[in-house]
Amino acid sequence: VDRPLRLFEPPEEVRVLYAVPEGPPAQFLWRRQRLRVARFAGPERIAPEWWRDRPGTRLRDYFRIEDHTGRRFWLYREGLLGDGRGAEPRWFLHGAFA
């Protein structure tokens, strides 16, 4: 599986405009820049093993995103709408591809 060379620690929260509620973002705001999504791959769900899953743990759905200028990012949505494990899903930029 393709992973970014640069990871952000901690991941940086971004504001996302949805294409569809559970799908990839159409645009996102990061560091005061509005980035339009040109291509994407995903989601890839990363979750704890079932025996380590605790109440309130939110799932992460990762997307590989390419913006309109060709830059590539690794974003994830933390949580699902109506999952009973918290408020609205939040989005984070976790890494950048070279």
PDB file of C-alpha atoms in Angstrom:
ATOM      1  CA  VAL A   1       0.000   0.000   0.000  1.00  0.00           C
ATOM      2  CA  ASP A   2       1.284   3.435  -0.956  1.00  0.00           C
ATOM      3  CA  ARG A   3       2.275   5.537   2.086  1.00  0.00           C
ATOM      4  CA  PRO A   4       3.553   9.133   2.212  1.00  0.00           C
ATOM      5  CA  LEU A   5       7.229   9.903   2.796  1.00  0.00           C
ATOM      6  CA  ARG A   6       6.407  12.848   5.072  1.00  0.00           C
ATOM      7  CA  LEU A   7       4.091  12.332   8.046  1.00  0.00           C
ATOM      8  CA  PHE A   8       2.744  15.174  10.166  1.00  0.00           C
ATOM      9  CA  GLU A   9       2.978  14.561  13.904  1.00  0.00           C
ATOM     10  CA  PRO A  10       0.449  15.349  15.106  1.00  0.00           C
ATOM     11  CA  PRO A  11      -1.833  15.190  12.047  1.00  0.00           C
ATOM     12  CA  GLU A  12      -3.186  18.637  11.114  1.00  0.00           C
ATOM     13  CA  GLU A  13      -6.929  19.199  11.231  1.00  0.00           C
ATOM     14  CA  VAL A  14      -8.424  20.454   7.960  1.00  0.00           C
ATOM     15  CA  ARG A  15     -11.854  21.748   7.011  1.00  0.00           C
ATOM     16  CA  VAL A  16     -13.462  19.682   4.288  1.00  0.00           C
ATOM     17  CA  LEU A  17     -16.277  20.282   1.808  1.00  0.00           C
ATOM     18  CA  TYR A  18     -17.855  16.924   0.978  1.00  0.00           C
ATOM     19  CA  ALA A  19     -18.669  15.457  -2.411  1.00  0.00           C
ATOM     20  CA  VAL A  20     -20.969  13.011  -0.581  1.00  0.00           C
ATOM     21  CA  PRO A  21     -21.288  12.620   3.215  1.00  0.00           C
ATOM     22  CA  GLU A  22     -19.304   9.352   3.491  1.00  0.00           C
ATOM     23  CA  GLY A  23     -17.128   9.894   0.436  1.00  0.00           C
ATOM     24  CA  PRO A  24     -13.966  11.772  -0.382  1.00  0.00           C
ATOM     25  CA  PRO A  25     -13.685  15.529   0.008  1.00  0.00           C
ATOM     26  CA  ALA A  26     -14.246  17.805  -2.983  1.00  0.00           C
ATOM     27  CA  GLN A  27     -12.173  20.616  -1.450  1.00  0.00           C
ATOM     28  CA  PHE A  28     -10.357  21.201   1.810  1.00  0.00           C
ATOM     29  CA  LEU A  29      -8.788  24.110   3.652  1.00  0.00           C
ATOM     30  CA  TRP A  30      -5.259  23.591   4.945  1.00  0.00           C
ATOM     31  CA  ARG A  31      -2.918  26.297   6.232  1.00  0.00           C
ATOM     32  CA  ARG A  32      -5.229  28.988   4.808  1.00  0.00           C
ATOM     33  CA  GLN A  33      -5.140  27.417   1.347  1.00  0.00           C
ATOM     34  CA  ARG A  34      -8.244  26.126  -0.426  1.00  0.00           C
ATOM     35  CA  LEU A  35      -7.261  22.961  -2.273  1.00  0.00           C
ATOM     36  CA  ARG A  36      -9.489  21.383  -4.913  1.00  0.00           C
ATOM     37  CA  VAL A  37      -9.388  17.602  -5.194  1.00  0.00           C
ATOM     38  CA  ALA A  38      -8.612  16.399  -8.713  1.00  0.00           C
ATOM     39  CA  ARG A  39      -8.219  12.668  -7.974  1.00  0.00           C
ATOM     40  CA  PHE A  40      -8.518  10.349  -5.022  1.00  0.00           C
ATOM     41  CA  ALA A  41      -8.140   6.729  -3.966  1.00  0.00           C
ATOM     42  CA  GLY A  42      -9.848   5.180  -0.983  1.00  0.00           C
ATOM     43  CA  PRO A  43     -11.171   4.916   1.554  1.00  0.00           C
ATOM     44  CA  GLU A  44      -8.806   2.578   3.349  1.00  0.00           C
ATOM     45  CA  ARG A  45     -10.159   1.847   6.812  1.00  0.00           C
ATOM     46  CA  ILE A  46      -7.650   1.681   9.638  1.00  0.00           C
ATOM     47  CA  ALA A  47      -9.163   0.463  12.892  1.00  0.00           C
ATOM     48  CA  PRO A  48      -7.904  -1.196  16.067  1.00  0.00           C
ATOM     49  CA  GLU A  49      -8.043  -4.965  16.318  1.00  0.00           C
ATOM     50  CA  TRP A  50     -11.440  -6.086  17.583  1.00  0.00           C
ATOM     51  CA  TRP A  51     -10.011  -7.122  20.958  1.00  0.00           C
ATOM     52  CA  ARG A  52      -8.465  -3.658  21.448  1.00  0.00           C
ATOM     53  CA  ASP A  53     -11.511  -1.694  20.347  1.00  0.00           C
ATOM     54  CA  ARG A  54     -12.773   0.470  23.204  1.00  0.00           C
ATOM     55  CA  PRO A  55     -16.104   2.274  23.413  1.00  0.00           C
ATOM     56  CA  GLY A  56     -15.687   5.704  21.885  1.00  0.00           C
ATOM     57  CA  THR A  57     -12.770   4.764  19.619  1.00  0.00           C
ATOM     58  CA  ARG A  58     -13.409   6.337  16.236  1.00  0.00           C
ATOM     59  CA  LEU A  59     -12.555   4.633  12.981  1.00  0.00           C
ATOM     60  CA  ARG A  60     -10.210   6.263  10.489  1.00  0.00           C
ATOM     61  CA  ASP A  61     -10.929   6.176   6.772  1.00  0.00           C
ATOM     62  CA  TYR A  62      -7.841   7.247   4.808  1.00  0.00           C
ATOM     63  CA  PHE A  63      -7.895   8.787   1.332  1.00  0.00           C
ATOM     64  CA  ARG A  64      -4.975   9.413  -1.005  1.00  0.00           C
ATOM     65  CA  ILE A  65      -5.750  12.805  -2.514  1.00  0.00           C
ATOM     66  CA  GLU A  66      -4.247  14.676  -5.445  1.00  0.00           C
ATOM     67  CA  ASP A  67      -5.059  18.373  -5.617  1.00  0.00           C
ATOM     68  CA  HIS A  68      -5.584  20.482  -8.734  1.00  0.00           C
ATOM     69  CA  THR A  69      -1.850  21.377  -8.866  1.00  0.00           C
ATOM     70  CA  GLY A  70      -0.634  17.755  -8.654  1.00  0.00           C
ATOM     71  CA  ARG A  71       0.355  17.713  -4.982  1.00  0.00           C
ATOM     72  CA  ARG A  72      -0.559  14.484  -3.208  1.00  0.00           C
ATOM     73  CA  PHE A  73      -1.743  14.147   0.378  1.00  0.00           C
ATOM     74  CA  TRP A  74      -2.893  11.485   2.834  1.00  0.00           C
ATOM     75  CA  LEU A  75      -6.106  12.610   4.570  1.00  0.00           C
ATOM     76  CA  TYR A  76      -8.308  10.728   6.980  1.00  0.00           C
ATOM     77  CA  ARG A  77     -11.813  11.107   8.293  1.00  0.00           C
ATOM     78  CA  GLU A  78     -12.020  10.325  11.995  1.00  0.00           C
ATOM     79  CA  GLY A  79     -15.398   8.818  12.747  1.00  0.00           C
ATOM     80  CA  LEU A  80     -18.538   8.241  10.735  1.00  0.00           C
ATOM     81  CA  LEU A  81     -21.729  10.254  10.736  1.00  0.00           C
ATOM     82  CA  GLY A  82     -24.116   8.626  13.230  1.00  0.00           C
ATOM     83  CA  ASP A  83     -21.612   6.040  14.503  1.00  0.00           C
ATOM     84  CA  GLY A  84     -22.657   6.663  18.112  1.00  0.00           C
ATOM     85  CA  ARG A  85     -19.038   7.271  19.110  1.00  0.00           C
ATOM     86  CA  GLY A  86     -18.857  11.034  19.088  1.00  0.00           C
ATOM     87  CA  ALA A  87     -19.892  14.192  17.327  1.00  0.00           C
ATOM     88  CA  GLU A  88     -19.502  15.023  13.652  1.00  0.00           C
ATOM     89  CA  PRO A  89     -16.588  13.348  11.852  1.00  0.00           C
ATOM     90  CA  ARG A  90     -13.374  15.356  11.751  1.00  0.00           C
ATOM     91  CA  TRP A  91     -10.775  15.443   8.965  1.00  0.00           C
ATOM     92  CA  PHE A  92      -6.996  15.482   9.291  1.00  0.00           C
ATOM     93  CA  LEU A  93      -4.046  15.753   6.938  1.00  0.00           C
ATOM     94  CA  HIS A  94      -1.639  13.032   8.093  1.00  0.00           C
ATOM     95  CA  GLY A  95       1.025  13.161   5.405  1.00  0.00           C
ATOM     96  CA  ALA A  96       2.318  14.375   2.053  1.00  0.00           C
ATOM     97  CA  PHE A  97       3.699  12.290  -0.782  1.00  0.00           C
ATOM     98  CA  ALA A  98       6.950  13.228  -2.546  1.00  0.00           C
TER      99      ALA A  98
END
